[in-house]
Amino acid sequence: MTKRGNQPDATVKERFMRRAIELAYAGMEGGHGGPFGAVVVRDGEVVGEGHNRVLSTNDPTAHAEVTAIRDASARLGRFDLADCEIYVNGVPCPMCMAAVYWSRIRKLYYASRAGQQEPQPPSRKVRFHAVADRNDPSLAQHPGGAITSPVSRSNAQIPA
């Protein structure tokens, strides 16, 4: 993986975001739930994947981020994912932001359109940003590339 310091390059970030988007489409096509997908990455490797499964499981907490975090925790045998990052194709809801926080994931990337408040059709272009970096108290947003996602929402940040 090409890196600058500890940061994966834009191509690597885009690959993980595209995988989150693929998972979102798969979940929608399977009738599992809303158009959301997520991947948890550690040292450049996917260690957890998930998509929204609220409808297929009748579990209101089975959001993409939560299912990906559960998958990563099961695969790694631990709840502490401080050495991981998560890529999501939409802005996480408050429950998912809390799951990211409590799993100690160090960085969150999500897809959105600048200033957008509501979900848009799959053909819209989105941008992805890093919004949660436990090593950066400013939680600065770092723009990535433009890609297509089934959902995109406005930018958001989580508290440190």
mmCIF file of C-alpha atoms in Angstrom:
data_model
loop_
_atom_site.group_PDB
_atom_site.id
_atom_site.type_symbol
_atom_site.label_atom_id
_atom_site.label_comp_id
_atom_site.label_asym_id
_atom_site.label_seq_id
_atom_site.Cartn_x
_atom_site.Cartn_y
_atom_site.Cartn_z
ATOM 1 C CA MET A 1 0.000 0.000 0.000
ATOM 2 C CA THR A 2 1.345 3.400 -0.935
ATOM 3 C CA LYS A 3 1.450 5.660 2.103
ATOM 4 C CA ARG A 4 2.479 9.134 3.151
ATOM 5 C CA GLY A 5 3.441 8.713 6.785
ATOM 6 C CA ASN A 6 0.584 6.697 8.281
ATOM 7 C CA GLN A 7 -1.991 7.923 5.738
ATOM 8 C CA PRO A 8 -3.144 5.624 2.928
ATOM 9 C CA ASP A 9 -3.074 7.343 -0.455
ATOM 10 C CA ALA A 10 -6.274 8.448 -2.226
ATOM 11 C CA THR A 11 -6.305 5.370 -4.496
ATOM 12 C CA VAL A 12 -6.290 3.026 -1.507
ATOM 13 C CA LYS A 13 -8.995 5.062 0.256
ATOM 14 C CA GLU A 14 -11.105 4.990 -2.899
ATOM 15 C CA ARG A 15 -10.770 1.195 -3.145
ATOM 16 C CA PHE A 16 -12.137 0.773 0.384
ATOM 17 C CA MET A 17 -14.931 3.291 -0.226
ATOM 18 C CA ARG A 18 -15.892 1.481 -3.434
ATOM 19 C CA ARG A 19 -16.101 -1.776 -1.469
ATOM 20 C CA ALA A 20 -18.457 -0.109 1.043
ATOM 21 C CA ILE A 21 -20.593 1.028 -1.897
ATOM 22 C CA GLU A 22 -20.613 -2.499 -3.390
ATOM 23 C CA LEU A 23 -21.839 -3.829 -0.046
ATOM 24 C CA ALA A 24 -24.577 -1.185 0.032
ATOM 25 C CA TYR A 25 -25.823 -2.234 -3.398
ATOM 26 C CA ALA A 26 -25.673 -5.926 -2.446
ATOM 27 C CA GLY A 27 -27.740 -5.301 0.665
ATOM 28 C CA MET A 28 -30.323 -3.312 -1.258
ATOM 29 C CA GLU A 29 -30.553 -5.912 -4.023
ATOM 30 C CA GLY A 30 -30.987 -8.634 -1.408
ATOM 31 C CA GLY A 31 -33.744 -6.702 0.361
ATOM 32 C CA HIS A 32 -31.751 -6.684 3.597
ATOM 33 C CA GLY A 33 -32.195 -3.006 4.459
ATOM 34 C CA GLY A 34 -31.302 0.526 3.490
ATOM 35 C CA PRO A 35 -28.553 1.543 1.058
ATOM 36 C CA PHE A 36 -25.591 1.521 3.412
ATOM 37 C CA GLY A 37 -22.304 -0.404 3.397
ATOM 38 C CA ALA A 38 -19.171 -0.250 5.542
ATOM 39 C CA VAL A 39 -15.711 -1.788 5.735
ATOM 40 C CA VAL A 40 -13.273 -1.840 8.633
ATOM 41 C CA VAL A 41 -9.621 -1.706 7.587
ATOM 42 C CA ARG A 42 -6.470 -2.537 9.538
ATOM 43 C CA ASP A 43 -3.000 -2.064 8.077
ATOM 44 C CA GLY A 44 -4.418 -1.778 4.564
ATOM 45 C CA GLU A 45 -6.476 -4.986 4.797
ATOM 46 C CA VAL A 46 -10.236 -5.337 5.185
ATOM 47 C CA VAL A 47 -10.927 -7.013 8.535
ATOM 48 C CA GLY A 48 -14.675 -6.412 8.700
ATOM 49 C CA GLU A 49 -17.529 -5.807 6.272
ATOM 50 C CA GLY A 50 -21.190 -5.077 6.643
ATOM 51 C CA HIS A 51 -24.277 -3.641 5.071
ATOM 52 C CA ASN A 52 -27.615 -2.578 6.495
ATOM 53 C CA ARG A 53 -29.525 -5.692 7.638
ATOM 54 C CA VAL A 54 -32.371 -4.059 9.546
ATOM 55 C CA LEU A 55 -35.115 -5.597 7.380
ATOM 56 C CA SER A 56 -33.633 -9.089 7.027
ATOM 57 C CA THR A 57 -32.903 -9.466 10.756
ATOM 58 C CA ASN A 58 -35.691 -7.338 12.251
ATOM 59 C CA ASP A 59 -32.903 -5.729 14.263
ATOM 60 C CA PRO A 60 -33.080 -1.930 14.346
ATOM 61 C CA THR A 61 -29.394 -1.790 15.341
ATOM 62 C CA ALA A 62 -28.154 -3.788 12.317
ATOM 63 C CA HIS A 63 -26.838 -0.743 10.486
ATOM 64 C CA ALA A 64 -23.877 -1.134 8.119
ATOM 65 C CA GLU A 65 -21.338 0.372 10.524
ATOM 66 C CA VAL A 66 -22.510 -1.815 13.398
ATOM 67 C CA THR A 67 -22.469 -5.014 11.311
ATOM 68 C CA ALA A 68 -18.985 -4.180 9.989
ATOM 69 C CA ILE A 69 -17.697 -3.441 13.506
ATOM 70 C CA ARG A 70 -19.227 -6.697 14.789
ATOM 71 C CA ASP A 71 -17.578 -8.589 11.912
ATOM 72 C CA ALA A 72 -14.175 -6.994 12.561
ATOM 73 C CA SER A 73 -14.399 -7.618 16.307
ATOM 74 C CA ALA A 74 -15.305 -11.277 15.718
ATOM 75 C CA ARG A 75 -12.496 -11.777 13.185
ATOM 76 C CA LEU A 76 -9.889 -10.053 15.363
ATOM 77 C CA GLY A 77 -11.186 -11.512 18.635
ATOM 78 C CA ARG A 78 -11.410 -8.162 20.395
ATOM 79 C CA PHE A 79 -13.648 -5.117 20.762
ATOM 80 C CA ASP A 80 -10.814 -2.571 20.730
ATOM 81 C CA LEU A 81 -10.355 -1.554 17.090
ATOM 82 C CA ALA A 82 -8.021 1.371 17.831
ATOM 83 C CA ASP A 83 -5.680 0.269 15.042
ATOM 84 C CA CYS A 84 -8.498 0.306 12.466
ATOM 85 C CA GLU A 85 -10.313 2.728 10.173
ATOM 86 C CA ILE A 86 -13.874 2.503 8.880
ATOM 87 C CA TYR A 87 -15.208 3.476 5.441
ATOM 88 C CA VAL A 88 -18.952 4.138 5.086
ATOM 89 C CA ASN A 89 -20.937 5.199 2.025
ATOM 90 C CA GLY A 90 -23.082 7.690 3.973
ATOM 91 C CA VAL A 91 -22.945 9.848 7.078
ATOM 92 C CA PRO A 92 -23.307 7.609 10.141
ATOM 93 C CA CYS A 93 -26.335 8.126 12.372
ATOM 94 C CA PRO A 94 -25.790 8.942 16.078
ATOM 95 C CA MET A 95 -25.994 5.242 17.060
ATOM 96 C CA CYS A 96 -23.335 4.315 14.511
ATOM 97 C CA MET A 97 -21.144 7.252 15.506
ATOM 98 C CA ALA A 98 -21.327 5.952 19.079
ATOM 99 C CA ALA A 99 -20.384 2.441 17.901
ATOM 100 C CA VAL A 100 -17.370 3.884 16.071
ATOM 101 C CA TYR A 101 -16.414 5.828 19.191
ATOM 102 C CA TRP A 102 -16.834 2.919 21.636
ATOM 103 C CA SER A 103 -14.962 0.484 19.386
ATOM 104 C CA ARG A 104 -12.123 3.055 19.457
ATOM 105 C CA ILE A 105 -11.760 3.126 15.684
ATOM 106 C CA ARG A 106 -9.165 5.789 14.985
ATOM 107 C CA LYS A 107 -10.521 7.221 11.747
ATOM 108 C CA LEU A 108 -13.849 7.364 9.920
ATOM 109 C CA TYR A 109 -14.252 8.010 6.191
ATOM 110 C CA TYR A 110 -17.702 8.631 4.757
ATOM 111 C CA ALA A 111 -19.195 9.563 1.407
ATOM 112 C CA SER A 112 -21.312 12.684 0.912
ATOM 113 C CA ARG A 113 -22.082 15.597 -1.317
ATOM 114 C CA ALA A 114 -21.097 18.976 0.118
ATOM 115 C CA GLY A 115 -24.047 20.617 1.862
ATOM 116 C CA GLN A 116 -26.406 17.749 1.049
ATOM 117 C CA GLN A 117 -29.071 16.925 3.626
ATOM 118 C CA GLU A 118 -31.134 14.102 2.074
ATOM 119 C CA PRO A 119 -30.273 10.823 0.307
ATOM 120 C CA GLN A 120 -29.962 11.109 -3.465
ATOM 121 C CA PRO A 121 -30.281 8.598 -6.321
ATOM 122 C CA PRO A 122 -27.311 6.293 -7.041
ATOM 123 C CA SER A 123 -26.146 8.311 -10.016
ATOM 124 C CA ARG A 124 -24.998 11.271 -7.891
ATOM 125 C CA LYS A 125 -21.298 11.928 -7.376
ATOM 126 C CA VAL A 126 -20.061 12.095 -3.785
ATOM 127 C CA ARG A 127 -16.922 13.043 -1.902
ATOM 128 C CA PHE A 128 -15.487 11.184 1.035
ATOM 129 C CA HIS A 129 -13.815 12.708 4.065
ATOM 130 C CA ALA A 130 -11.988 11.622 7.176
ATOM 131 C CA VAL A 131 -13.911 13.024 10.099
ATOM 132 C CA ALA A 132 -12.770 11.170 13.172
ATOM 133 C CA ASP A 133 -9.065 10.980 13.874
ATOM 134 C CA ARG A 134 -8.270 10.283 17.512
ATOM 135 C CA ASN A 135 -4.709 11.517 16.930
ATOM 136 C CA ASP A 136 -5.902 14.854 15.525
ATOM 137 C CA PRO A 137 -7.854 16.901 18.090
ATOM 138 C CA SER A 138 -9.057 19.310 15.395
ATOM 139 C CA LEU A 139 -10.983 16.472 13.620
ATOM 140 C CA ALA A 140 -10.182 18.207 10.347
ATOM 141 C CA GLN A 141 -11.903 16.907 7.248
ATOM 142 C CA HIS A 142 -9.591 15.516 4.584
ATOM 143 C CA PRO A 143 -11.225 15.455 1.140
ATOM 144 C CA GLY A 144 -10.803 12.362 -0.964
ATOM 145 C CA GLY A 145 -12.020 11.510 -4.456
ATOM 146 C CA ALA A 146 -15.384 11.689 -6.202
ATOM 147 C CA ILE A 147 -17.210 8.374 -6.619
ATOM 148 C CA THR A 148 -20.789 7.130 -7.018
ATOM 149 C CA SER A 149 -22.779 5.847 -4.035
ATOM 150 C CA PRO A 150 -26.409 4.882 -3.463
ATOM 151 C CA VAL A 151 -26.600 7.336 -0.562
ATOM 152 C CA SER A 152 -24.865 10.563 0.277
ATOM 153 C CA ARG A 153 -25.531 13.064 3.030
ATOM 154 C CA SER A 154 -24.108 16.249 4.512
ATOM 155 C CA ASN A 155 -20.747 16.411 6.300
ATOM 156 C CA ALA A 156 -20.711 15.674 10.022
ATOM 157 C CA GLN A 157 -18.167 15.307 12.809
ATOM 158 C CA ILE A 158 -18.124 13.322 16.032
ATOM 159 C CA PRO A 159 -16.827 14.584 19.369
ATOM 160 C CA ALA A 160 -13.370 13.530 20.563
#
